[in-house]
Coordinates of N, CA and C in Angstrom, one line a residue:
X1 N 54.1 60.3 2.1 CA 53.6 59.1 1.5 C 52.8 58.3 2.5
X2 N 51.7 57.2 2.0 CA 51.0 56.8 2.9 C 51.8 55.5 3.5
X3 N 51.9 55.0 4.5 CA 52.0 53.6 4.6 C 51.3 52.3 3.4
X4 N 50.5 52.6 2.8 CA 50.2 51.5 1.9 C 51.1 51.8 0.6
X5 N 51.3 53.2 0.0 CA 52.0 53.4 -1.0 C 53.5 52.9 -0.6
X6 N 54.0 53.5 0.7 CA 55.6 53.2 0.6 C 55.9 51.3 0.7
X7 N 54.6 50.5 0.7 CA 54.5 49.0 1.2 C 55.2 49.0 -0.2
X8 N 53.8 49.7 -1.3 CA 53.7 48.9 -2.5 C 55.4 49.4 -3.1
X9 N 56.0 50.6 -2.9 CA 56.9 50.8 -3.7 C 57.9 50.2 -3.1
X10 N 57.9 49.1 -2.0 CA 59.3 49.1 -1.5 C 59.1 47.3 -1.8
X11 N 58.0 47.1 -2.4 CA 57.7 45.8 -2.8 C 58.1 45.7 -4.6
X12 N 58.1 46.9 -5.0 CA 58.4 47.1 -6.8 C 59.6 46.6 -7.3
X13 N 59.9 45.7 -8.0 CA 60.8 45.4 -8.8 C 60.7 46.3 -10.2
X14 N 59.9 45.5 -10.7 CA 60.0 46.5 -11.7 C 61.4 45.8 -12.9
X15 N 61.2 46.7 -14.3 CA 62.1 45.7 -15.0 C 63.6 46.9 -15.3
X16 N 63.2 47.5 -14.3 CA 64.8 48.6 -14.1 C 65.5 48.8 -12.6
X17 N 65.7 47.0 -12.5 CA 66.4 47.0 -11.2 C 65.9 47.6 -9.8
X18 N 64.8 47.8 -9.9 CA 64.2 47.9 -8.7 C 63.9 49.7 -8.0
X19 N 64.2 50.4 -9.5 CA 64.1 51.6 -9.8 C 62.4 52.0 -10.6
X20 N 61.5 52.9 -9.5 CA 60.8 53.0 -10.0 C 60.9 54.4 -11.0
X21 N 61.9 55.0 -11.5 CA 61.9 56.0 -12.4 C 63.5 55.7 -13.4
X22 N 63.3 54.7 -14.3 CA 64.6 54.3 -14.3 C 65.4 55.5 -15.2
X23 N 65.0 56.6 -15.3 CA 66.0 57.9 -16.1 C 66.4 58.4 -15.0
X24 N 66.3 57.9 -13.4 CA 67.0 59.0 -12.0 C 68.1 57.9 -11.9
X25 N 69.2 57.5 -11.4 CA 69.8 57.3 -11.3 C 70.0 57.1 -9.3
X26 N 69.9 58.2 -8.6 CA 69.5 58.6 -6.9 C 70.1 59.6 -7.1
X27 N 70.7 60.2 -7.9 CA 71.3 61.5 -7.1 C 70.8 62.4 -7.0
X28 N 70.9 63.2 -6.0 CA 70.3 64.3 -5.7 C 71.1 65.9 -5.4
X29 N 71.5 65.9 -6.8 CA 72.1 67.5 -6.8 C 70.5 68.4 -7.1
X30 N 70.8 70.0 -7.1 CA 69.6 70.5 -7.4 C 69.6 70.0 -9.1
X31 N 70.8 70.2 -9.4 CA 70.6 70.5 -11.2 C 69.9 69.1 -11.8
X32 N 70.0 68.0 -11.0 CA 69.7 66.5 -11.7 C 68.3 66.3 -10.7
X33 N 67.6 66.8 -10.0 CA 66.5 66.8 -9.4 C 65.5 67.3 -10.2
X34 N 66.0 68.7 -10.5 CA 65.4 69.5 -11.2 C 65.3 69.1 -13.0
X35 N 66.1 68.2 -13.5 CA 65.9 67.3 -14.6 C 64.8 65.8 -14.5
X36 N 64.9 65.8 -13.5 CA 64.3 64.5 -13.6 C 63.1 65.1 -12.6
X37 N 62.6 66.3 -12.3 CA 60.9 66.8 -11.8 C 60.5 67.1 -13.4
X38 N 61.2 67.4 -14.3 CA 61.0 68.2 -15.9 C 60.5 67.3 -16.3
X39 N 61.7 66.1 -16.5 CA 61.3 64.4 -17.1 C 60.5 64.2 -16.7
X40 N 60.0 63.4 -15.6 CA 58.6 62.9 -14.8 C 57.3 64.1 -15.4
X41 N 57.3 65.5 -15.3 CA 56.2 65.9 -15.7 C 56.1 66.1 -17.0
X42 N 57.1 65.5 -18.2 CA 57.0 65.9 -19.4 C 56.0 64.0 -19.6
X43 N 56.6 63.4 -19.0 CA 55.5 61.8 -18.8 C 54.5 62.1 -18.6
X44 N 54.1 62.9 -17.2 CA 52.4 62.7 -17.2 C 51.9 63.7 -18.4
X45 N 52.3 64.8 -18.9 CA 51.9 64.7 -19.9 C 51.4 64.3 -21.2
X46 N 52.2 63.2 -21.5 CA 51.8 62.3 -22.6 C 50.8 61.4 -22.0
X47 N 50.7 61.0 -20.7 CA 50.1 60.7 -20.5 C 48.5 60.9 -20.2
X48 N 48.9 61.9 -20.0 CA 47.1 63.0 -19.7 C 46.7 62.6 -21.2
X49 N 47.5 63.4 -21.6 CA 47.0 63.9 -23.2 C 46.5 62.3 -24.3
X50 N 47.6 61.1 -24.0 CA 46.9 59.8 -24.1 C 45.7 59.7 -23.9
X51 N 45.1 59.9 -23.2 CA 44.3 59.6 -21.9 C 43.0 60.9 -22.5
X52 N 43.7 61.3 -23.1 CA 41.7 62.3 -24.0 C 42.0 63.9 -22.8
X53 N 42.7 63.5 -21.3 CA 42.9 64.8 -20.6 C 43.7 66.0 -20.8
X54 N 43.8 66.5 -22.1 CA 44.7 67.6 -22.3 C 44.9 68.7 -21.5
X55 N 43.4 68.7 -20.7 CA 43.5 70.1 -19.9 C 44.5 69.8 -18.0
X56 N 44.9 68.2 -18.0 CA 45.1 68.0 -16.8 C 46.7 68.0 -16.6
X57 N 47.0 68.5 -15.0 CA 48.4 68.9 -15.0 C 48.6 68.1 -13.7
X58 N 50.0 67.6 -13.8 CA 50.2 67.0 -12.6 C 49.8 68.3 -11.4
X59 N 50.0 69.3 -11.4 CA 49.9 70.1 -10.1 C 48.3 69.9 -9.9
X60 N 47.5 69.6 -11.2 CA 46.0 69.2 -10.6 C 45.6 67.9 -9.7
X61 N 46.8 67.3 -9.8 CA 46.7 65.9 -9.5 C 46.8 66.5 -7.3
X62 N 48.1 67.0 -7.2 CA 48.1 67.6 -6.0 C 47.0 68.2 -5.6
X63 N 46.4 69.3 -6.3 CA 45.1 69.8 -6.0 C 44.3 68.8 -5.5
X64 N 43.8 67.6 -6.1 CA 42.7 66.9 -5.9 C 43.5 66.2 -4.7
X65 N 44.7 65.6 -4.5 CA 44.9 64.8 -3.2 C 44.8 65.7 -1.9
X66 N 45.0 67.3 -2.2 CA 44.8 67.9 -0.7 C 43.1 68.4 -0.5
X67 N 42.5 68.3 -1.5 CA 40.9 68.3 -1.0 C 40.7 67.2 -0.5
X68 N 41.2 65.9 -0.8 CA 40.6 64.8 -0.8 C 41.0 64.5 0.8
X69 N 42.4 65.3 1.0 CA 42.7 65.3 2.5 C 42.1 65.8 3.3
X70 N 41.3 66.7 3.1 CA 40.3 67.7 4.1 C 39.2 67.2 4.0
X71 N 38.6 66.3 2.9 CA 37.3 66.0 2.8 C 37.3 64.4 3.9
X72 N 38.2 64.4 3.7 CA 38.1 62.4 4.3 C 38.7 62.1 5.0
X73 N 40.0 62.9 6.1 CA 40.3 62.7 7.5 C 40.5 63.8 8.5
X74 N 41.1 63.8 9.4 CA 40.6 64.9 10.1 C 42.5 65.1 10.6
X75 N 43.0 64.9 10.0 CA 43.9 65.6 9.7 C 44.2 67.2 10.3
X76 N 45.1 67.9 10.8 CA 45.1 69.1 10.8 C 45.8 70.0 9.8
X77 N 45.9 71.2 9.7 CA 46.4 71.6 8.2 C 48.1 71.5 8.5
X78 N 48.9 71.9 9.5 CA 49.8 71.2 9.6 C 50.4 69.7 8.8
X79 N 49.8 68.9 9.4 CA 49.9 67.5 9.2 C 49.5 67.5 7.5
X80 N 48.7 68.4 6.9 CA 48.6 67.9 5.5 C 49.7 69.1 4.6
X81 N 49.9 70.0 5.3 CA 51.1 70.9 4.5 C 51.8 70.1 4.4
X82 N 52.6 69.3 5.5 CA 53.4 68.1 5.5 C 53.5 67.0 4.5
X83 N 52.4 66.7 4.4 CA 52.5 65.5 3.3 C 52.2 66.0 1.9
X84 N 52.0 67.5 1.4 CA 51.5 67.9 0.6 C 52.5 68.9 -0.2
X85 N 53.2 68.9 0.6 CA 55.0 70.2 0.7 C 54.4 71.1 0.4
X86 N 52.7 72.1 1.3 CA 52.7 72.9 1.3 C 53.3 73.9 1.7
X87 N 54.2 75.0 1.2 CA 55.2 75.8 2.8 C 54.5 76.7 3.5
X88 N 53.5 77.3 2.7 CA 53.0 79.0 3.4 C 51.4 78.2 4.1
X89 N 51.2 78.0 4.9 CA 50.0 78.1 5.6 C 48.8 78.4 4.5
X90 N 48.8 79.9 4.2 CA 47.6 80.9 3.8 C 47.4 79.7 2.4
X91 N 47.9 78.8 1.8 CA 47.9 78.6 0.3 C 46.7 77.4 0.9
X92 N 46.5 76.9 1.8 CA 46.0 75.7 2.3 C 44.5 76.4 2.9
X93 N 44.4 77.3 2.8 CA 43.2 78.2 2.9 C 42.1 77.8 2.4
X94 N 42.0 77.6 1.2 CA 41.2 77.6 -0.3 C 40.2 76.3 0.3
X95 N 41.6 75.2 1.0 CA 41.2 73.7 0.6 C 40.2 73.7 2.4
X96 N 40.6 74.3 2.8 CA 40.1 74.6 4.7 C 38.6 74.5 4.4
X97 N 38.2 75.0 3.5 CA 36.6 75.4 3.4 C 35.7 73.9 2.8
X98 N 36.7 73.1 2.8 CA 35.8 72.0 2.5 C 35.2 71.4 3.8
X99 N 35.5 71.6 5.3 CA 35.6 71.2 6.2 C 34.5 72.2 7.2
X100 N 34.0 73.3 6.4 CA 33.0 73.9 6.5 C 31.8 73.4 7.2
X101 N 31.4 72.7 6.6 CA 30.0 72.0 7.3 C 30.3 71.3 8.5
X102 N 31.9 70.5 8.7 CA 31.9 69.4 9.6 C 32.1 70.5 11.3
X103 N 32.5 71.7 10.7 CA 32.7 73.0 11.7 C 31.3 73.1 12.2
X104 N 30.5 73.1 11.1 CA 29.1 73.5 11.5 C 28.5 72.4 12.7
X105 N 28.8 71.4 12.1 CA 28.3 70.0 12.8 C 28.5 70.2 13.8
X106 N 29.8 70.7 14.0 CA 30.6 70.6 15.8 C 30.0 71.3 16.7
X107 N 29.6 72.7 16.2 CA 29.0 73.8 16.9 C 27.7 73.1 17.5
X108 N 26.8 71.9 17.1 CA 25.5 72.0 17.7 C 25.9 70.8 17.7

């Protein structure tokens, strides 16, 4: 998370006790993690679909934050697997080619 996001969340009240997901409770077994990753994407759902975007998935949402990572700092792929929970290297591939031209630039 970025330093301006963790400001804003650690600044959230909010009207669920200071819980920004008030159906989690904190625990973190796999089985209640794995309930409340389901919950949370069964929300952005309704909420795409509100929103006229039926075709959009939260996993698109990650897609767009790790181009946007390659497109706008200079980051290494490391450093954005990291923030991105990519695990395999090779999947970070795809998004490497946006950085194409700035490779070009370097060369001359």
């Amino acid at each position: 998370m970025t330093s301006v996001l963790l400001t804003r969340l650690a600044a959230y009240e909010g009207d669920f006790g200071g819980r920004l997901f008030p159906f989690w409770n904190g625990e973190r077994s796999p089985l209640t993690l794995r309930r409340v990753s389901s919950k949370l994407s069964r929300q952005f759902e309704r909420i795409f679909v509100a929103a006229g975007c039926v075709d959009l998935g939260f996993h698109d949402l990650r897609h767009e934050a790790t181009s946007r990572l390659y497109e706008r700092t200079a980051l290494t792929d490391i450093k954005i697997a990291n923030i991105t929970g990519h695990r395999d290297p090779r999947q970070l591939k795809r998004y490497a080619n946006l950085r194409a031209s700035d490779l070009a630039d370097s060369l001359w």
